[in-house]
């Protein structure tokens, strides 16, 4: 099977969660509330009959709202007509950008670990994905500028940046982004930047879109989505902003992938985006508390949590429990402790400098997190866990 058609670790772990009744902290599917006004507006749009194809570029109201959001929040100016394209989630925007701008013989550079759609998108377009590992630094991750420089060749067309970053929860600092921008300008690269967690940044850290840096707007496609911001991951409404020439190229592919989608959702999100600041401040509060609850629980259970500055996920080092391999740990954990997590190695392309990292999601109701923490603590407290349970456990079926 090719990379793009493999069964993913998410499918395996979700099945395992169903089979064992484990608390699923694997996939980033929130069970948190959505803005009531948004749910109401979408229902009203359906009942009012807004149920047919929208314009291929998206409802004008949503394109205007996206442009207003970029201007108010970041000072970035995009023309709603021509420089904003509504897509079927960020997923489609990323795939369409790779398909539009790269092909066989081209290379796409991204950081390692990376979101699992990137290797699949590169495979679909026939381009080669080349990764630059993020450096493990203390309890977090940092840009390795030399690794990025080494990854760029004469065949590199796209630099795929994800900040805030999944799976690490890293927010690229402005200084790091300046370095990335310098390399992009020097090698005349187009930057596609996945900013779906733009609003979910904690502890006063600041999300800086790389498009705001000098010389970057004209070479950057900014991708975002309503899914993570409003806890509506099932709606699949995303968008991409950039210079008209790049957006037109993406639109020309997008029209044959889905043409358009989600008319009533687009109508609701167009209104909600104008009120995003208050909503997002509340959601950050909820997610910060969730993260702290989970981090404290992981630490109490004897695992070592990493820093999580953004998004839905926290990594933990499993070596204190006697495990060295995240995949094996994750396959055993549901039966052992009734919790599902995802090995960070699943997001790795190159050699893994830290195969003992495991990703837990905290986009869940506090009850679910408390339940998970209790289960982990019960196991972590047992002597066996610390001396390498894996040696006494039969290997999992696959
Ligand atoms: C969830 C996620 C996406 C997918 O966004 P959709 O709008 O649901 O398609 C893209 N990139 C990252 C990093 C994500 O975590």
Tab-separated table of C-alpha atoms and ligand atoms in Angstrom:
chain	number	residue	atom	x	y	z
A	1	UNK	CA	0.000	0.000	0.000
A	2	UNK	CA	1.193	3.492	-0.691
A	3	UNK	CA	1.583	5.999	2.082
A	4	UNK	CA	-1.670	7.691	1.099
A	5	UNK	CA	-3.745	4.507	1.348
A	6	UNK	CA	-2.306	2.928	4.514
A	7	UNK	CA	-4.615	2.303	7.462
A	8	UNK	CA	-3.696	5.000	9.907
A	9	UNK	CA	-2.708	4.583	13.520
A	10	UNK	CA	-5.847	6.612	14.339
A	11	UNK	CA	-8.101	3.931	12.879
A	12	UNK	CA	-6.251	1.242	14.828
A	13	UNK	CA	-6.375	3.146	18.103
A	14	UNK	CA	-10.011	4.247	17.698
A	15	UNK	CA	-11.001	0.605	17.136
A	16	UNK	CA	-8.986	-0.387	20.182
A	17	UNK	CA	-10.778	2.265	22.254
A	18	UNK	CA	-14.188	0.942	21.132
A	19	UNK	CA	-13.208	-2.675	21.796
A	20	UNK	CA	-11.805	-2.071	25.270
A	21	UNK	CA	-14.035	0.790	26.486
A	22	UNK	CA	-10.907	2.867	27.092
A	23	UNK	CA	-10.988	6.664	27.489
A	24	UNK	CA	-9.927	7.876	24.064
A	25	UNK	CA	-7.275	10.578	24.327
A	26	UNK	CA	-5.936	9.579	20.924
A	27	UNK	CA	-7.569	11.534	18.141
A	28	UNK	CA	-8.171	15.275	18.500
A	29	UNK	CA	-11.946	15.140	18.446
A	30	UNK	CA	-13.331	17.661	20.932
A	31	UNK	CA	-16.436	16.890	22.966
A	32	UNK	CA	-16.585	20.494	24.170
A	33	UNK	CA	-19.553	22.793	23.501
A	34	UNK	CA	-19.869	24.957	20.387
A	35	UNK	CA	-21.134	28.563	20.440
A	36	UNK	CA	-24.954	28.343	20.823
A	37	UNK	CA	-25.462	31.290	18.459
A	38	UNK	CA	-23.500	29.462	15.776
A	39	UNK	CA	-25.584	26.292	16.146
A	40	UNK	CA	-28.724	28.395	15.979
A	41	UNK	CA	-27.604	30.301	12.881
A	42	UNK	CA	-26.721	27.115	11.019
A	43	UNK	CA	-30.073	25.515	11.888
A	44	UNK	CA	-31.829	28.687	10.767
A	45	UNK	CA	-29.867	28.704	7.493
A	46	UNK	CA	-30.926	25.103	6.804
A	47	UNK	CA	-34.589	25.851	7.555
A	48	UNK	CA	-34.468	29.031	5.475
A	49	UNK	CA	-33.492	26.899	2.494
A	50	UNK	CA	-29.799	27.751	2.103
A	51	UNK	CA	-29.085	24.196	1.057
A	52	UNK	CA	-27.784	24.332	-2.504
A	53	UNK	CA	-24.284	24.828	-3.902
A	54	UNK	CA	-22.630	28.016	-2.761
A	55	UNK	CA	-20.313	29.850	-5.195
A	56	UNK	CA	-17.187	27.735	-5.783
A	57	UNK	CA	-15.026	30.275	-3.939
A	58	UNK	CA	-17.386	30.216	-0.949
A	59	UNK	CA	-20.253	32.429	0.238
A	60	UNK	CA	-19.293	36.115	-0.195
A	61	UNK	CA	-20.306	36.734	3.459
A	62	UNK	CA	-17.781	34.187	4.700
A	63	UNK	CA	-14.998	35.422	2.426
A	64	UNK	CA	-15.644	38.941	3.737
A	65	UNK	CA	-15.631	37.679	7.333
A	66	UNK	CA	-12.342	35.836	6.807
A	67	UNK	CA	-10.753	38.931	5.274
A	68	UNK	CA	-12.041	41.074	8.180
A	69	UNK	CA	-10.641	38.527	10.684
A	70	UNK	CA	-7.185	38.593	9.072
A	71	UNK	CA	-7.185	42.392	9.012
A	72	UNK	CA	-8.460	42.947	12.575
A	73	UNK	CA	-6.358	40.266	14.206
A	74	UNK	CA	-3.100	40.397	12.247
A	75	UNK	CA	-3.195	43.497	10.042
A	76	UNK	CA	-3.161	41.276	6.934
A	77	UNK	CA	-5.147	42.607	3.957
A	78	UNK	CA	-6.821	40.158	1.568
A	79	UNK	CA	-9.432	40.942	-1.064
A	80	UNK	CA	-12.537	38.819	-0.339
A	81	UNK	CA	-12.902	38.456	-4.099
A	82	UNK	CA	-9.845	36.631	-5.418
A	83	UNK	CA	-7.582	36.366	-2.370
A	84	UNK	CA	-9.826	34.277	-0.101
A	85	UNK	CA	-11.043	30.774	-0.971
A	86	UNK	CA	-13.389	28.719	1.215
A	87	UNK	CA	-12.488	25.022	1.306
A	88	UNK	CA	-13.821	21.757	2.718
A	89	UNK	CA	-11.825	22.073	5.923
A	90	UNK	CA	-8.179	22.973	6.171
A	91	UNK	CA	-7.591	19.432	4.902
A	92	UNK	CA	-8.811	20.267	1.414
A	93	UNK	CA	-6.925	23.566	1.328
A	94	UNK	CA	-3.661	21.768	2.154
A	95	UNK	CA	-4.228	18.978	-0.369
A	96	UNK	CA	-5.305	21.384	-3.114
A	97	UNK	CA	-2.264	23.613	-2.454
A	98	UNK	CA	0.131	20.650	-2.753
A	99	UNK	CA	-1.617	19.382	-5.887
A	100	UNK	CA	-1.724	22.844	-7.475
A	101	UNK	CA	1.845	23.873	-6.742
A	102	UNK	CA	3.886	20.663	-6.830
A	103	UNK	CA	4.254	17.493	-8.861
A	104	UNK	CA	6.693	14.665	-9.566
A	105	UNK	CA	10.294	15.858	-9.276
A	106	UNK	CA	9.403	18.612	-6.811
A	107	UNK	CA	10.096	18.606	-3.098
A	108	UNK	CA	8.007	19.834	-0.182
A	109	UNK	CA	9.824	20.669	3.035
A	110	UNK	CA	8.165	20.403	6.424
A	111	UNK	CA	9.162	19.834	10.033
A	112	UNK	CA	9.402	16.465	11.731
A	113	UNK	CA	7.192	15.385	13.479
A	114	UNK	CA	4.293	16.633	11.339
A	115	UNK	CA	0.533	16.378	10.936
A	116	UNK	CA	-0.271	13.123	9.147
A	117	UNK	CA	-2.001	14.730	6.159
A	118	UNK	CA	1.260	16.268	4.898
A	119	UNK	CA	2.992	13.053	3.795
A	120	UNK	CA	-0.283	11.899	2.243
A	121	UNK	CA	-0.707	15.208	0.372
A	122	UNK	CA	2.843	15.015	-0.947
A	123	UNK	CA	2.213	11.433	-2.065
A	124	UNK	CA	-1.001	12.454	-3.848
A	125	UNK	CA	0.797	15.178	-5.773
A	126	UNK	CA	3.777	12.945	-6.578
A	127	UNK	CA	6.189	15.313	-4.823
A	128	UNK	CA	8.803	14.159	-2.347
A	129	UNK	CA	8.325	15.205	1.280
A	130	UNK	CA	11.618	16.186	2.910
A	131	UNK	CA	11.586	16.820	6.648
A	132	UNK	CA	13.688	18.924	8.978
A	133	UNK	CA	13.521	17.596	12.546
A	134	UNK	CA	12.485	19.992	15.272
A	135	UNK	CA	15.079	20.012	18.039
A	136	UNK	CA	14.047	18.589	21.403
A	137	UNK	CA	14.963	21.336	23.847
A	138	UNK	CA	14.278	20.932	27.546
A	139	UNK	CA	10.614	19.992	27.910
A	140	UNK	CA	9.737	21.460	24.511
A	141	UNK	CA	10.708	21.771	20.864
A	142	UNK	CA	12.692	24.357	18.908
A	143	UNK	CA	13.522	25.237	15.308
A	144	UNK	CA	16.772	23.666	14.091
A	145	UNK	CA	17.707	26.224	11.436
A	146	UNK	CA	20.627	24.140	10.139
A	147	UNK	CA	18.355	21.127	9.674
A	148	UNK	CA	15.894	23.309	7.750
A	149	UNK	CA	18.673	24.728	5.535
A	150	UNK	CA	19.940	21.209	4.892
A	151	UNK	CA	16.455	20.038	3.870
A	152	UNK	CA	16.034	22.705	1.179
A	153	UNK	CA	17.372	21.807	-2.286
A	154	UNK	CA	17.065	23.223	-5.786
A	155	UNK	CA	13.930	21.093	-6.212
A	156	UNK	CA	12.099	22.485	-3.161
A	157	UNK	CA	8.904	24.275	-4.192
A	158	UNK	CA	6.874	24.457	-0.977
A	159	UNK	CA	7.640	24.961	2.657
A	160	UNK	CA	4.790	23.565	4.724
A	161	UNK	CA	4.740	25.296	8.103
A	162	UNK	CA	2.374	24.420	10.949
A	163	UNK	CA	2.248	26.853	13.834
A	164	UNK	CA	0.784	26.358	16.386
A	165	UNK	CA	2.153	22.888	15.746
A	166	UNK	CA	0.494	19.496	15.927
A	167	UNK	CA	1.552	17.096	17.464
A	168	UNK	CA	4.037	18.985	19.659
A	169	UNK	CA	1.920	21.945	20.837
A	170	UNK	CA	4.792	24.221	19.900
A	171	UNK	CA	4.209	27.871	18.942
A	172	UNK	CA	7.002	29.095	16.665
A	173	UNK	CA	8.498	32.253	18.139
A	174	UNK	CA	8.784	35.400	16.056
A	175	UNK	CA	12.565	34.954	15.947
A	176	UNK	CA	12.181	31.398	14.637
A	177	UNK	CA	9.666	32.561	12.042
A	178	UNK	CA	12.087	35.247	10.875
A	179	UNK	CA	14.668	32.551	10.250
A	180	UNK	CA	12.142	30.394	8.383
A	181	UNK	CA	11.104	33.459	6.337
A	182	UNK	CA	14.715	34.269	5.473
A	183	UNK	CA	15.257	30.747	4.143
A	184	UNK	CA	12.003	30.904	2.157
A	185	UNK	CA	12.969	34.229	0.560
A	186	UNK	CA	16.541	33.122	-0.127
A	187	UNK	CA	15.341	30.009	-1.994
A	188	UNK	CA	12.218	31.625	-3.480
A	189	UNK	CA	9.880	29.107	-1.813
A	190	UNK	CA	6.113	29.336	-1.524
A	191	UNK	CA	5.068	28.898	2.092
A	192	UNK	CA	1.854	27.091	2.969
A	193	UNK	CA	1.077	27.711	6.601
A	194	UNK	CA	-1.401	25.613	8.562
A	195	UNK	CA	-2.807	27.820	11.323
A	196	UNK	CA	-5.872	25.832	12.422
A	197	UNK	CA	-4.877	26.331	16.092
A	198	UNK	CA	-4.360	30.094	15.675
A	199	UNK	CA	-6.798	30.887	18.507
A	200	UNK	CA	-5.763	28.084	20.859
A	201	UNK	CA	-2.516	29.508	22.240
A	202	UNK	CA	-1.947	29.465	26.015
A	203	UNK	CA	0.020	31.146	28.787
A	204	UNK	CA	0.250	34.470	26.975
A	205	UNK	CA	2.197	33.010	24.022
A	206	UNK	CA	1.437	34.839	20.774
A	207	UNK	CA	0.629	33.354	17.392
A	208	UNK	CA	2.415	35.280	14.637
A	209	UNK	CA	1.331	34.448	11.077
A	210	UNK	CA	4.504	34.196	8.984
A	211	UNK	CA	2.670	36.174	6.270
A	212	UNK	CA	3.032	39.290	8.476
A	213	UNK	CA	6.848	39.206	8.187
A	214	UNK	CA	8.622	41.300	5.526
A	215	UNK	CA	8.560	39.800	2.048
A	216	UNK	CA	6.249	36.969	3.081
A	217	UNK	CA	2.692	37.946	2.211
A	218	UNK	CA	3.360	37.630	-1.508
A	219	UNK	CA	4.703	34.064	-1.176
A	220	UNK	CA	2.414	32.684	1.548
A	221	UNK	CA	-0.872	30.789	1.534
A	222	UNK	CA	-2.463	31.011	4.987
A	223	UNK	CA	-4.730	28.068	5.808
A	224	UNK	CA	-7.182	27.951	8.692
A	225	UNK	CA	-10.514	26.440	9.610
A	226	UNK	CA	-13.567	26.751	11.839
A	227	UNK	CA	-13.242	23.200	13.173
A	228	UNK	CA	-10.818	23.711	16.042
A	229	UNK	CA	-11.830	27.301	16.818
A	230	UNK	CA	-15.530	26.563	17.366
A	231	UNK	CA	-15.467	22.836	18.289
A	232	UNK	CA	-17.175	21.935	15.012
A	233	UNK	CA	-14.643	19.533	13.501
A	234	UNK	CA	-17.440	17.654	11.702
A	235	UNK	CA	-18.464	20.644	9.634
A	236	UNK	CA	-15.312	20.831	7.552
A	237	UNK	CA	-15.283	24.503	6.690
A	238	UNK	CA	-11.830	25.938	6.098
A	239	UNK	CA	-10.245	28.682	4.056
A	240	UNK	CA	-7.052	29.810	2.424
A	241	UNK	CA	-5.843	33.386	1.965
A	242	UNK	CA	-2.989	34.582	-0.223
A	243	UNK	CA	-2.023	36.536	-3.307
A	244	UNK	CA	-4.550	36.116	-6.127
A	245	UNK	CA	-2.206	34.123	-8.363
A	246	UNK	CA	-1.606	31.443	-5.710
A	247	UNK	CA	-5.230	31.338	-4.551
A	248	UNK	CA	-6.395	30.960	-8.175
A	249	UNK	CA	-4.072	27.974	-8.591
A	250	UNK	CA	-5.510	26.337	-5.459
A	251	UNK	CA	-9.075	27.133	-6.583
A	252	UNK	CA	-8.479	25.463	-9.934
A	253	UNK	CA	-7.722	22.162	-8.156
A	254	UNK	CA	-10.326	22.611	-5.445
A	255	UNK	CA	-13.143	22.898	-7.992
A	256	UNK	CA	-12.491	19.291	-9.081
A	257	UNK	CA	-12.036	17.906	-5.568
A	258	UNK	CA	-15.297	19.111	-4.017
A	259	UNK	CA	-16.374	22.130	-6.111
A	260	UNK	CA	-17.893	23.643	-2.954
A	261	UNK	CA	-19.453	22.550	0.308
A	262	UNK	CA	-21.471	23.317	3.419
A	263	UNK	CA	-23.626	26.292	2.440
A	264	UNK	CA	-25.541	26.593	5.763
A	265	UNK	CA	-22.331	26.096	7.768
A	266	UNK	CA	-20.614	28.820	5.805
A	267	UNK	CA	-23.499	31.188	6.524
A	268	UNK	CA	-23.315	30.536	10.278
A	269	UNK	CA	-19.531	30.765	10.484
A	270	UNK	CA	-19.562	34.039	8.537
A	271	UNK	CA	-21.490	35.614	11.426
A	272	UNK	CA	-19.630	33.853	14.235
A	273	UNK	CA	-16.180	34.819	13.013
A	274	UNK	CA	-16.967	38.436	13.856
A	275	UNK	CA	-17.464	37.427	17.506
A	276	UNK	CA	-14.547	35.013	17.689
A	277	UNK	CA	-12.408	36.961	20.173
A	278	UNK	CA	-14.709	36.582	23.199
A	279	UNK	CA	-15.512	33.000	22.334
A	280	UNK	CA	-11.862	32.060	21.843
A	281	UNK	CA	-10.829	33.674	25.145
A	282	UNK	CA	-13.308	31.396	26.960
A	283	UNK	CA	-12.208	28.339	25.019
A	284	UNK	CA	-8.552	29.051	25.822
A	285	UNK	CA	-9.506	29.176	29.506
A	286	UNK	CA	-11.227	25.790	29.270
A	287	UNK	CA	-8.382	24.179	27.339
A	288	UNK	CA	-5.682	25.637	29.604
A	289	UNK	CA	-7.444	24.146	32.635
A	290	UNK	CA	-7.786	20.815	30.780
A	291	UNK	CA	-4.129	20.818	29.850
A	292	UNK	CA	-3.104	21.533	33.429
A	293	UNK	CA	-5.364	18.774	34.731
A	294	UNK	CA	-3.920	16.238	32.301
A	295	UNK	CA	-0.302	17.373	32.774
A	296	UNK	CA	-0.628	17.102	36.546
A	297	UNK	CA	-2.255	13.664	36.209
A	298	UNK	CA	0.463	12.397	33.880
A	299	UNK	CA	3.145	13.643	36.261
A	300	UNK	CA	1.385	12.083	39.237
A	301	UNK	CA	1.184	8.764	37.383
A	302	UNK	CA	4.952	8.907	36.990
A	303	UNK	CA	5.099	9.930	33.311
A	304	UNK	CA	6.949	13.102	32.299
A	305	UNK	CA	4.735	15.581	30.438
A	306	UNK	CA	6.313	18.002	27.941
A	307	UNK	CA	5.387	21.659	27.555
A	308	UNK	CA	2.212	22.286	25.525
A	309	UNK	CA	1.852	25.921	24.503
A	310	UNK	CA	-1.077	25.504	22.124
A	311	UNK	CA	-3.644	23.250	20.531
A	312	UNK	CA	-5.188	20.026	21.767
A	313	UNK	CA	-2.235	17.822	22.675
A	314	UNK	CA	0.439	17.144	25.240
A	315	UNK	CA	3.361	14.741	24.801
A	316	UNK	CA	4.655	12.621	27.640
A	317	UNK	CA	7.879	10.683	28.096
A	318	UNK	CA	7.030	7.055	28.960
A	319	UNK	CA	10.504	5.956	30.018
A	320	UNK	CA	9.740	6.344	33.734
A	321	UNK	CA	7.335	3.403	33.274
A	322	UNK	CA	10.060	1.266	31.763
A	323	UNK	CA	8.868	1.636	28.171
A	324	UNK	CA	11.116	2.928	25.413
A	325	UNK	CA	8.801	2.598	22.409
A	326	UNK	CA	5.645	4.677	22.125
A	327	UNK	CA	3.902	2.412	19.612
A	328	UNK	CA	4.178	-0.605	21.884
A	329	UNK	CA	3.094	1.440	24.900
A	330	UNK	CA	0.010	2.721	23.037
A	331	UNK	CA	-0.982	-0.762	21.882
A	332	UNK	CA	-0.775	-2.057	25.450
A	333	UNK	CA	-2.168	0.938	27.310
A	334	UNK	CA	-5.916	0.324	26.629
A	335	UNK	CA	-5.769	-3.168	28.174
A	336	UNK	CA	-3.443	-2.066	30.972
A	337	UNK	CA	-4.949	1.229	32.014
A	338	UNK	CA	-8.100	1.816	29.934
A	339	UNK	CA	-6.656	4.847	28.150
A	340	UNK	CA	-5.897	5.389	24.464
A	341	UNK	CA	-3.052	7.630	23.287
A	342	UNK	CA	-1.116	7.985	20.026
A	343	UNK	CA	2.631	7.413	19.718
A	344	UNK	CA	4.362	10.584	18.562
A	345	UNK	CA	6.393	8.309	16.276
A	346	UNK	CA	3.236	8.039	14.126
A	347	UNK	CA	3.913	11.653	13.100
A	348	UNK	CA	7.572	11.005	12.287
A	349	UNK	CA	8.984	10.726	8.798
A	350	UNK	CA	12.715	10.485	9.515
A	351	UNK	CA	14.626	8.738	12.278
A	352	UNK	CA	12.998	9.359	15.618
A	353	UNK	CA	15.234	11.012	18.211
A	354	UNK	CA	12.584	10.471	20.902
A	355	UNK	CA	10.563	7.269	20.243
A	356	UNK	CA	9.434	7.328	23.882
A	357	UNK	CA	7.077	10.274	23.365
A	358	UNK	CA	3.331	9.659	23.367
A	359	UNK	CA	0.602	12.167	22.505
A	360	UNK	CA	-2.471	12.618	24.717
A	361	UNK	CA	-5.330	14.954	23.756
A	362	UNK	CA	-6.997	17.286	26.234
A	363	UNK	CA	-9.844	18.624	24.064
A	364	UNK	CA	-12.260	16.594	26.156
A	365	UNK	CA	-14.690	17.300	28.972
A	366	UNK	CA	-12.951	17.494	32.349
A	367	UNK	CA	-14.892	14.374	33.509
A	368	UNK	CA	-13.239	12.294	30.778
A	369	UNK	CA	-9.816	13.705	31.621
A	370	UNK	CA	-10.289	13.073	35.350
A	371	UNK	CA	-11.345	9.512	34.549
A	372	UNK	CA	-8.234	9.002	32.378
A	373	UNK	CA	-5.960	10.517	34.994
A	374	UNK	CA	-7.419	8.248	37.682
A	375	UNK	CA	-6.866	5.176	35.532
A	376	UNK	CA	-3.269	6.165	34.772
A	377	UNK	CA	-2.549	6.943	38.417
A	378	UNK	CA	-3.887	3.536	39.482
A	379	UNK	CA	-1.483	1.817	37.121
A	380	UNK	CA	1.408	4.213	37.639
A	381	UNK	CA	1.211	3.613	41.367
A	382	UNK	CA	1.726	-0.112	40.901
A	383	UNK	CA	5.306	-1.244	41.207
A	384	UNK	CA	5.082	-3.195	37.935
A	385	UNK	CA	4.528	-0.147	35.805
A	386	UNK	CA	7.827	1.352	36.767
A	387	UNK	CA	9.828	-1.797	36.166
A	388	UNK	CA	8.690	-2.362	32.604
A	389	UNK	CA	5.229	-3.862	32.278
A	390	UNK	CA	5.968	-4.545	28.660
A	391	UNK	CA	8.274	-7.415	29.516
A	392	UNK	CA	5.506	-9.254	31.335
A	393	UNK	CA	2.758	-8.652	28.805
A	394	UNK	CA	1.983	-10.775	25.764
A	395	UNK	CA	2.607	-8.922	22.504
A	396	UNK	CA	-0.526	-7.276	21.097
A	397	UNK	CA	-2.175	-8.826	18.020
A	398	UNK	CA	-0.551	-6.342	15.638
B	1	LIG	C1	-7.253	19.192	12.649
B	1	LIG	C2	-6.144	19.655	11.795
B	1	LIG	C3	-6.354	19.935	10.432
B	1	LIG	C4	-7.665	19.628	9.740
B	1	LIG	O1	-8.538	20.694	9.746
B	1	LIG	P1	-10.010	20.522	9.091
B	1	LIG	O2	-10.519	21.898	9.043
B	1	LIG	O3	-10.806	19.630	9.996
B	1	LIG	O4	-9.846	19.896	7.762
B	1	LIG	C5	-5.304	20.442	9.703
B	1	LIG	N1	-4.087	20.655	10.269
B	1	LIG	C6	-3.851	20.379	11.562
B	1	LIG	C7	-2.500	20.620	12.123
B	1	LIG	C8	-4.866	19.854	12.359
B	1	LIG	O5	-4.610	19.541	13.637
